XYZ file of C-alpha atoms in Angstrom:
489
model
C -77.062 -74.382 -34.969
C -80.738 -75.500 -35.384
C -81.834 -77.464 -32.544
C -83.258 -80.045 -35.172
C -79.661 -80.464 -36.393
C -77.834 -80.242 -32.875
C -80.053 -83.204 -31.722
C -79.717 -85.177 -35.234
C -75.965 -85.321 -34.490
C -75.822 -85.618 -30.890
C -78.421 -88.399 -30.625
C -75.850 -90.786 -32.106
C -72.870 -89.484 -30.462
C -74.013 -89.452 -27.566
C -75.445 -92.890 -28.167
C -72.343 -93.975 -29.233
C -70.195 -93.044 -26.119
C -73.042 -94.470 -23.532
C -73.228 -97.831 -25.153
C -69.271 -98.546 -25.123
C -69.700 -98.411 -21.031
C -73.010 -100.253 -21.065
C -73.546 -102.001 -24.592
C -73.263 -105.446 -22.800
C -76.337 -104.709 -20.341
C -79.780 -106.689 -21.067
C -81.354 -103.100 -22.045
C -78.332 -101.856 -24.681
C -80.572 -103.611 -27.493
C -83.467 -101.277 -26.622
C -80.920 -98.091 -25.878
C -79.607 -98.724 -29.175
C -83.124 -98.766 -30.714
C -84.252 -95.543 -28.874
C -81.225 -93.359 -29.327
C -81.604 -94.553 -33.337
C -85.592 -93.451 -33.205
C -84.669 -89.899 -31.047
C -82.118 -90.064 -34.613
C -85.001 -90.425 -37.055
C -87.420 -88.068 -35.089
C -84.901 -85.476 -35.547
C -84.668 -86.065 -39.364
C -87.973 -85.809 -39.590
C -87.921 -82.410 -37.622
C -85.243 -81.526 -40.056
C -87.040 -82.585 -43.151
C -90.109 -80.661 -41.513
C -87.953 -77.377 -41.122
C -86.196 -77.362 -44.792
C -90.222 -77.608 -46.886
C -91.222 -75.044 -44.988
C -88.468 -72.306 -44.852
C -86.356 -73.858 -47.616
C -82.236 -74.695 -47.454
C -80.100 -72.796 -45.154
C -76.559 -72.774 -43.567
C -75.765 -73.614 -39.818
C -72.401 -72.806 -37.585
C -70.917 -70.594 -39.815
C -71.521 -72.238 -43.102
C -70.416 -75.277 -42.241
C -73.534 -77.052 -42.201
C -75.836 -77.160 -45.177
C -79.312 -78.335 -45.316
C -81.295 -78.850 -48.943
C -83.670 -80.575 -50.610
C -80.757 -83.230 -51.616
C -79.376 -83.764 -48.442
C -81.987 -83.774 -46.154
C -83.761 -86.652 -48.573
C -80.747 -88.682 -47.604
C -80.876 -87.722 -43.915
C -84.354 -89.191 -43.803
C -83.803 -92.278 -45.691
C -80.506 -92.897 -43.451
C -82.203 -92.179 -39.979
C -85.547 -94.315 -40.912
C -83.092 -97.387 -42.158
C -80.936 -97.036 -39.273
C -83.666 -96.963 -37.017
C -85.392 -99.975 -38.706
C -81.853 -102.252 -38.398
C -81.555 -101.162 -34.713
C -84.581 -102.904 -34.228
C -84.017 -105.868 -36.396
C -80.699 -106.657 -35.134
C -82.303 -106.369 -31.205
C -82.842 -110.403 -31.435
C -80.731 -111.336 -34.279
C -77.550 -109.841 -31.910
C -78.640 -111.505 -28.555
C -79.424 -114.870 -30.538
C -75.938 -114.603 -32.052
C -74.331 -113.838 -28.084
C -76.416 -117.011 -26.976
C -75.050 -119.104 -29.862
C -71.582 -117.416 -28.640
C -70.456 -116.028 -31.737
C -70.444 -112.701 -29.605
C -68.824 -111.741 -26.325
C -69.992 -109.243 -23.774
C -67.404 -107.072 -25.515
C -68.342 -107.696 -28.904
C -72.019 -106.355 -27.836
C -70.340 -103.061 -26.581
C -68.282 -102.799 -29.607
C -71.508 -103.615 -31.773
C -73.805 -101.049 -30.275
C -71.476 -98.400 -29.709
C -70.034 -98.445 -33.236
C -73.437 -98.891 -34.301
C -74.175 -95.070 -33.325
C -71.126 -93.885 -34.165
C -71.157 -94.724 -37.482
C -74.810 -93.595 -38.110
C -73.145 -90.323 -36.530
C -70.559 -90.261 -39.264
C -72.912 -91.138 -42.081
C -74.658 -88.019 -40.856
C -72.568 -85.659 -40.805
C -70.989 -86.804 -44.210
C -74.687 -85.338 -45.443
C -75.217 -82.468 -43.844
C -71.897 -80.551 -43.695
C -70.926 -78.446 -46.345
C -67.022 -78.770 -46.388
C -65.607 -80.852 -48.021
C -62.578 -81.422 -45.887
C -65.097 -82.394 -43.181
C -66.620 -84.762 -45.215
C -63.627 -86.517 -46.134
C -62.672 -86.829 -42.360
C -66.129 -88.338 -41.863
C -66.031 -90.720 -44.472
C -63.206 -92.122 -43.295
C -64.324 -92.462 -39.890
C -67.421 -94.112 -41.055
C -64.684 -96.308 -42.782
C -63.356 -97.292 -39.261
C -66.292 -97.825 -37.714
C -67.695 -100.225 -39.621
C -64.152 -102.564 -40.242
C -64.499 -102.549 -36.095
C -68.406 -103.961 -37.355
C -67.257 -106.314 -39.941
C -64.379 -107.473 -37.868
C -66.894 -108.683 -34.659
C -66.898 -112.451 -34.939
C -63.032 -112.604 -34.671
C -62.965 -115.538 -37.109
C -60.568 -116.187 -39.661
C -62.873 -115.191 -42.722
C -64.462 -111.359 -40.777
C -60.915 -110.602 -40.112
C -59.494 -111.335 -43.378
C -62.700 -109.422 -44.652
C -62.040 -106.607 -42.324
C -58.332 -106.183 -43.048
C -59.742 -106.164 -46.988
C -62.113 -103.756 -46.617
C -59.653 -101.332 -44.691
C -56.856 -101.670 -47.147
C -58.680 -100.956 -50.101
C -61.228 -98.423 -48.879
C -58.005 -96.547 -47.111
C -56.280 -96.562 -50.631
C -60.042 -95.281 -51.826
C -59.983 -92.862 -49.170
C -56.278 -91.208 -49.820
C -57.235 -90.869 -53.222
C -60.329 -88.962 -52.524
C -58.384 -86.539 -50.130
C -56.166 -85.913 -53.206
C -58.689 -84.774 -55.145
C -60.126 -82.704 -52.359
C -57.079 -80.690 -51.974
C -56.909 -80.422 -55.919
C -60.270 -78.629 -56.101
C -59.099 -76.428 -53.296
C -55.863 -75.653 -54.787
C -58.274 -74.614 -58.328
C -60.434 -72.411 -55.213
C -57.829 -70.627 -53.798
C -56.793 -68.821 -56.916
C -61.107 -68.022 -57.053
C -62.076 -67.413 -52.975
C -58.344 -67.197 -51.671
C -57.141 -69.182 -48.750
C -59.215 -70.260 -45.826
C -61.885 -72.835 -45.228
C -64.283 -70.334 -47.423
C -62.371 -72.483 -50.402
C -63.930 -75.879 -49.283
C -67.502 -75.081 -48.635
C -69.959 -76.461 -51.139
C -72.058 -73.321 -51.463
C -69.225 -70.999 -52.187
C -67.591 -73.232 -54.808
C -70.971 -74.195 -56.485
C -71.276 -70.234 -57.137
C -67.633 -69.891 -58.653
C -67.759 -73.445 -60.686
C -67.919 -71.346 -63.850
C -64.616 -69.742 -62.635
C -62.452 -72.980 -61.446
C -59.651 -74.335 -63.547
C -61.248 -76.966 -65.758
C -57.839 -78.740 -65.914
C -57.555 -79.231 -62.339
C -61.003 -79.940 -61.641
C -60.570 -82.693 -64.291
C -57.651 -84.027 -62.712
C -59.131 -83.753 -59.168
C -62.395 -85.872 -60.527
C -60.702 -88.775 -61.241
C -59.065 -88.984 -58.082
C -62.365 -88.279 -56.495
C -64.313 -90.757 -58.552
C -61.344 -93.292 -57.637
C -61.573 -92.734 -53.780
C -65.219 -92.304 -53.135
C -66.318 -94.839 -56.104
C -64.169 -97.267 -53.968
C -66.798 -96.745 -51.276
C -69.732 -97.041 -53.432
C -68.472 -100.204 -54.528
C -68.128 -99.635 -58.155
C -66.166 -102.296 -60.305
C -63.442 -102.663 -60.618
C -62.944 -101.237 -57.555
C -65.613 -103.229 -55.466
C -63.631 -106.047 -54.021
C -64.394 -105.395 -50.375
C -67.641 -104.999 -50.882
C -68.814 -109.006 -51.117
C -66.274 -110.255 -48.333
C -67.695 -107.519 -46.005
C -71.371 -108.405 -46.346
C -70.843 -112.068 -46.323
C -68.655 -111.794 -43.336
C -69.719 -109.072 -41.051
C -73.330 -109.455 -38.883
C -75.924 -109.142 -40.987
C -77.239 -106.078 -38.987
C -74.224 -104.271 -40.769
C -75.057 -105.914 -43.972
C -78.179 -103.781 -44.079
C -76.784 -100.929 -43.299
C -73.656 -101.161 -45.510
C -75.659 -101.497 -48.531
C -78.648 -99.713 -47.865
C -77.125 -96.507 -46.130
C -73.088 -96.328 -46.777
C -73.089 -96.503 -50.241
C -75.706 -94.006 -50.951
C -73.265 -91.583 -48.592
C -70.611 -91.939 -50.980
C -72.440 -91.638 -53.725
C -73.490 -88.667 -52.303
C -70.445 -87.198 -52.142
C -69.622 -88.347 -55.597
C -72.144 -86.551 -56.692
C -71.553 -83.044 -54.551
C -68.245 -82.841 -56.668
C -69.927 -83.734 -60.311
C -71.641 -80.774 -60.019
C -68.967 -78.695 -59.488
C -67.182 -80.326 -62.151
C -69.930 -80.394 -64.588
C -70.195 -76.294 -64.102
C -66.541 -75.534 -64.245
C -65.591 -77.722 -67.462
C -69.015 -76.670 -69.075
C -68.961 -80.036 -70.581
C -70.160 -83.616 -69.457
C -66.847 -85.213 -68.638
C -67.789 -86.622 -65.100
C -71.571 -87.484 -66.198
C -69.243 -89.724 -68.748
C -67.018 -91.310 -66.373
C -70.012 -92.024 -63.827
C -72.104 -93.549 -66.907
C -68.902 -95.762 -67.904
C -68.121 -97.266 -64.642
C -71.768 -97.575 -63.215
C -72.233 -99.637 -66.959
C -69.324 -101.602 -66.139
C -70.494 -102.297 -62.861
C -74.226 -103.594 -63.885
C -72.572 -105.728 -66.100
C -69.761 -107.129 -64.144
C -72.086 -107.809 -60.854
C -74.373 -109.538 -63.239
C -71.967 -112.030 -64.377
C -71.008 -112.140 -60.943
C -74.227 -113.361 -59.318
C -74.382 -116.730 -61.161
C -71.029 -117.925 -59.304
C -72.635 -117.500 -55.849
C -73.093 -120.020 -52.972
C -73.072 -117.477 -50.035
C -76.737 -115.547 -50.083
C -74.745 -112.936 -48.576
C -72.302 -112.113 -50.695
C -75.089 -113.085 -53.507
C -76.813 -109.750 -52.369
C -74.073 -107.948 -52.040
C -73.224 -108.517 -55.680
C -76.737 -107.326 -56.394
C -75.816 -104.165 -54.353
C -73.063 -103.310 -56.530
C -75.392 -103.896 -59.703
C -77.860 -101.445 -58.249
C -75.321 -98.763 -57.416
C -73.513 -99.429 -60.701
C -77.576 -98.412 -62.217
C -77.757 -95.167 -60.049
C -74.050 -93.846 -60.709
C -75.269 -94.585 -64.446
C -78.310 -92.273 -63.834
C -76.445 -89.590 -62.271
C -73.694 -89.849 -64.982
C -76.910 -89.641 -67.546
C -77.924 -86.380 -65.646
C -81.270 -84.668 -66.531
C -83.840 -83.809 -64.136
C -86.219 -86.823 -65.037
C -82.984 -89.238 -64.833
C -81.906 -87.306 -61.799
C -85.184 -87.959 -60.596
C -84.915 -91.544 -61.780
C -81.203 -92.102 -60.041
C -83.225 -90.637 -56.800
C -86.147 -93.004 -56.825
C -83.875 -95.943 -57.132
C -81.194 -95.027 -54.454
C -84.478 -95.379 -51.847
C -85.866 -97.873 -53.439
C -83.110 -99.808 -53.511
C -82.199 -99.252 -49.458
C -85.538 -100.164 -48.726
C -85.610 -103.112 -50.322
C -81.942 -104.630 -49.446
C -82.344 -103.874 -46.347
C -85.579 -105.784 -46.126
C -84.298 -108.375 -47.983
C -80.921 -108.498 -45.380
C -83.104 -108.987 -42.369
C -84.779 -111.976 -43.749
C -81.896 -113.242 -44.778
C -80.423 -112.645 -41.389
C -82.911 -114.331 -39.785
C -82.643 -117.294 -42.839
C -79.064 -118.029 -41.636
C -79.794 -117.991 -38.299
C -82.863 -120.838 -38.462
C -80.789 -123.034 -40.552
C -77.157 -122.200 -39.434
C -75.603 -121.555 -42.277
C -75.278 -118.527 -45.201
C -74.809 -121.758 -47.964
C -77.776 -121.441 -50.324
C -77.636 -125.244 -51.335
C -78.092 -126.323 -47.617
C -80.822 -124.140 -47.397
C -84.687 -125.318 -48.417
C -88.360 -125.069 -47.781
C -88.121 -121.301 -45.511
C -92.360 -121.327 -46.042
C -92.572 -124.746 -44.244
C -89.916 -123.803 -42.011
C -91.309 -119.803 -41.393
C -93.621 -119.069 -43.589
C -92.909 -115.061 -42.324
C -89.059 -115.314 -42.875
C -89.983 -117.456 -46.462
C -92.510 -114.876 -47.620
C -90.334 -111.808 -46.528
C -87.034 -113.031 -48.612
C -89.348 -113.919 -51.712
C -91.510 -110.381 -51.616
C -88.116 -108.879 -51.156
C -86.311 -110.753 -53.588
C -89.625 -110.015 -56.521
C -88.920 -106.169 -55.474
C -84.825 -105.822 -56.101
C -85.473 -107.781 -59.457
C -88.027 -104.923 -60.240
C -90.999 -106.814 -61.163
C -94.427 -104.577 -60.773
C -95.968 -102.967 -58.897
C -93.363 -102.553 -56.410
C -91.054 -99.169 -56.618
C -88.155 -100.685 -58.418
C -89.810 -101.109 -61.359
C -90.852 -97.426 -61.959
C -87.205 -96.562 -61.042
C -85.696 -99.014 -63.067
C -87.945 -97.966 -65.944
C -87.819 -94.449 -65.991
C -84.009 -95.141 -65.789
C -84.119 -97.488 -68.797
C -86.116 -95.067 -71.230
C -84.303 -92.603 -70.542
C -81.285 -94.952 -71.745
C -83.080 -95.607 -74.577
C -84.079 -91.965 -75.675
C -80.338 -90.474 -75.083
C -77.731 -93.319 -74.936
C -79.189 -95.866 -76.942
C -75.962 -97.732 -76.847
C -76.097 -98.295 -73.146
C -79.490 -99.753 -73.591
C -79.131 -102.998 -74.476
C -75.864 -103.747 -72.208
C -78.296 -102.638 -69.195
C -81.494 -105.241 -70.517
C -79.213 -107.974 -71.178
C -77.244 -107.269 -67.498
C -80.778 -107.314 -65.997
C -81.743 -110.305 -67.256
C -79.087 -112.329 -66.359
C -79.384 -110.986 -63.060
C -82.936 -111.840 -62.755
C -82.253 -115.395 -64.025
C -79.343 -115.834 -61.562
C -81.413 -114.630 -58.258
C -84.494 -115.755 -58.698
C -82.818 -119.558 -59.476
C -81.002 -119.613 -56.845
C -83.996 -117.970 -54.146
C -86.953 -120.001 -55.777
C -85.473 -123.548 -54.211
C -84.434 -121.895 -50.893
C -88.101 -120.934 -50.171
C -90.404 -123.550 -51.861
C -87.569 -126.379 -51.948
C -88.125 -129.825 -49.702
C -87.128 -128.915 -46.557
C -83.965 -131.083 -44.973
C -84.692 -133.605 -42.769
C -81.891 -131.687 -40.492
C -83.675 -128.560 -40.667
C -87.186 -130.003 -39.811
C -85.437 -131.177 -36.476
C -83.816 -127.564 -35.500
C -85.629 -125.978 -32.693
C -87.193 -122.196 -32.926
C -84.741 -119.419 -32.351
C -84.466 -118.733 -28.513
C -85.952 -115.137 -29.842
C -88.562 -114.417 -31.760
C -87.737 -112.683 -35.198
C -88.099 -108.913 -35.862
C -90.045 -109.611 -38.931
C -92.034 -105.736 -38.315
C -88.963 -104.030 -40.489
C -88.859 -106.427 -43.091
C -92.319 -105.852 -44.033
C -92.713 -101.945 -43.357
C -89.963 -101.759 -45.669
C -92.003 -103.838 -48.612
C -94.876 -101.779 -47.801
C -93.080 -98.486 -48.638
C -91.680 -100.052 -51.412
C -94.887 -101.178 -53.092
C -96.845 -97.923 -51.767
C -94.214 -95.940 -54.186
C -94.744 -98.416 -57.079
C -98.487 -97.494 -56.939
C -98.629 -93.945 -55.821
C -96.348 -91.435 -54.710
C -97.708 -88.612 -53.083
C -97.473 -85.372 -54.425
C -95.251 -83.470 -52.270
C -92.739 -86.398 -52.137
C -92.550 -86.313 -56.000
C -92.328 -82.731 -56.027
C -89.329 -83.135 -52.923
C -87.389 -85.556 -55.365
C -87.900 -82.630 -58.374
C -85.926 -80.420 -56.571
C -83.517 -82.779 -55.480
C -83.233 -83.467 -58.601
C -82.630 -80.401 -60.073
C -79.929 -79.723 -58.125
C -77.678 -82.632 -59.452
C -79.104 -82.345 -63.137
């Protein structure tokens, strides 16, 4: 195996296993941060590797690097760096406040790693049985995450989230050994039938009734993860509840995973039914979802689980891009599933940081963040203008290119996504406009500063990325998303 890729998975393994002896230590915050940025500097190794010499296979074919993947690799490892360092004094405010023990901070780190391990190797390996045990250890990992505060509501949350995304989970194994049943008969037995790369050059050769069959189970199981309605449920409880450390990374990494995955099968699909019948399904429920989420986000009071309704709007758009398929609404789905993790995860650490300045997640009780902190206020608005995709930042060339191509070869779908938008727009920007510029309570005034100062850095590098790829995209990251996109479309 390529030493890039060795190191990208053992950085957070190994991560993982020293923080659950020492994840309670006054350093684990800053071990945490460095294993994540040794993480990220092997991505970028890896990213580094696959432009210059192009995709290629690792242990035996069971690693596989491309211009798909490794995009996602990137994105995760930057993001998961960016929330280890966020969460260094959001998690030691929330042990002083005592919300979290000495073993919750163990837990928290070392499932921290772990589950940017699993995320990880969901991306880069190329069997699909591998992937399915991965994505259901990232499952695990992060209902240990949700489940930290041991309160009535994260447990509740947690138990939700592991009941649903386990029946999610069992139905995406189903379909897993369906499309290696329709392999056998093609590659014969042996793990040859579950790598990617062998069944993406037989997909013209797979049953189509199978496949078909093993597609909706697949769209079922992993959808469940992406959070697609009406099989999103989890999704809101889990934000609202869980730290919001793993807020950030639940929406801005762990969805785009399992959308990932969704998409790995599509194109096998696509090839061996020679006709658009998961690009339909994908279009159907990411419509659904846009327009469901946006009805949705009106009935808030919890920012949280506000946000987290806009996540499932957002991944309802991409799935509707992918389902659209095309290179430039490939491209489009692409642009968005960054853009999208850059800017919710931004927006998460402000609101993190919100919550913890006025000590509570109620948007009503909350007013006047740019008297309060002018940094946290201005963070959640820039943040908040982004996700609603107003120009120039990146949403709103994503958003765009998504939306014309709506227009030029679903027409229908085009005014179900403007209208969804809108009301979205309406509902956020309501409810956000008063929590920033509002009269400040008198019992807010009197609060004293958090006992640590904010990580406001990742917040704002995020926005900066975000509104550098609204104005200009460099060449050879355009050209990177091309043949990303390519691949799907």
């Amino acid at each position: 195996m390529p030493l890039e890729m060795l190191l990208l998975l053992a950085s957070p393994l190994a991560g993982g296993l020293v923080l659950a002896l020492t994840g309670h230590w006054r350093w684990a915050a800053e071990a945490n941060a460095a294993f994540s940025a040794l993480t990220f500097a092997a991505a970028v190794a890896l990213v580094t590797r696959v432009v210059a010499e192009g995709p290629f296979e690792a242990l035996q074919r069971q690693f596989f690097v491309d211009p798909l993947n490794v995009f996602l690799v990137a994105l995760t490892a930057f993001v998961g760096m960016t929330t280890a360092l966020f969460s260094r004094p959001y998690m030691r405010v929330e042990r002083q406040h005592g919300r979290v023990s000495d073993g919750g901070m163990r837990l928290y780190h070392s499932m921290y790693q772990l589950f940017t391990f699993t995320m990880l190797l969901v991306l880069t390996t190329n069997n699909l049985g591998i992937m399915w045990v991965a994505m259901e250890a990232a499952t695990l990992t992060t209902v240990l995450l949700v489940a930290l505060y041991r309160s009535h509501a994260s447990l509740e949350a947690a138990w939700k989230y592991f009941i649903l995304c386990g029946v999610g989970i069992a139905q995406a194994l189903l379909g897993t050994i369906l499309v290696y049943f329709a392999a056998e008969k093609i590659l014969g037995a042996g793990p040859d039938a579950l790598l990617w790369t062998q069944l993406d050059t037989v997909k013209g050769q797979l049953d189509p009734a199978v496949l078909s069959i093993a597609f909706v189970f697949l769209l079922v199981g992993y959808g469940t993860k992406v959070g697609l309605v009406p099989l999103h449920n989890w999704l809101p409880d889990a934000h609202a509840e869980g730290p919001t450390p793993v807020s950030a990374v639940l929406s801005g990494l762990l969805l785009n995973v399992a959308l990932y995955a969704l998409i790995r099968f599509k194109v096998i699909t696509d090839g061996a039914l020679e006709r658009p019948f998961a690009s339909n399904l994908m279009m159907g429920f990411g419509l659904l979802s846009v327009a469901v989420a946006a009805l949705f986000l009106s009935r808030q009071r919890d920012i949280k689980r506000m946000f987290a309704y806009s996540s499932v709007e957002h991944m309802g758009l991409i799935t509707f891009a992918f389902g659209l398929g095309g290179p430039v609404a490939s491209f489009a789905g692409l642009l968005h599933m960054t853009m999208h993790s850059l800017t919710k995860s931004a927006i998460f650490f402000a609101v993190g940081h919100a919550t913890q300045k006025a000590g509570t997640q109620i948007m009503a009780e909350i007013r006047g963040l740019i008297r309060l902190s002018p940094t946290i206020g201005w963070g959640l608005t820039l943040g908040t203008v982004a996700i609603l995709g107003l120009p120039p930042f990146g949403v709103f060339a994503s958003e765009f290119l998504i939306l014309t191509q709506a227009i030029a070869r679903a027409p229908w779908a085009a005014p179900i996504l403007l209208v969804s938008l809108g009301i979205s727009f309406a509902a956020i920007l309501g409810k956000v406009q008063p929590m920033v510029f509002g009269e400040p309570q008198l019992s807010l005034l009197s609060k004293s500063r958090l006992p640590y100062r904010p990580a406001l850095l990742p917040v704002f590098a995020h926005l900066l990325l975000v509104l550098m790829f609204g104005l200009y995209m460099p060449p050879y990251l355009a050209n990177w998303y091309r043949q990303a996109a390519l691949l799907i479309g």
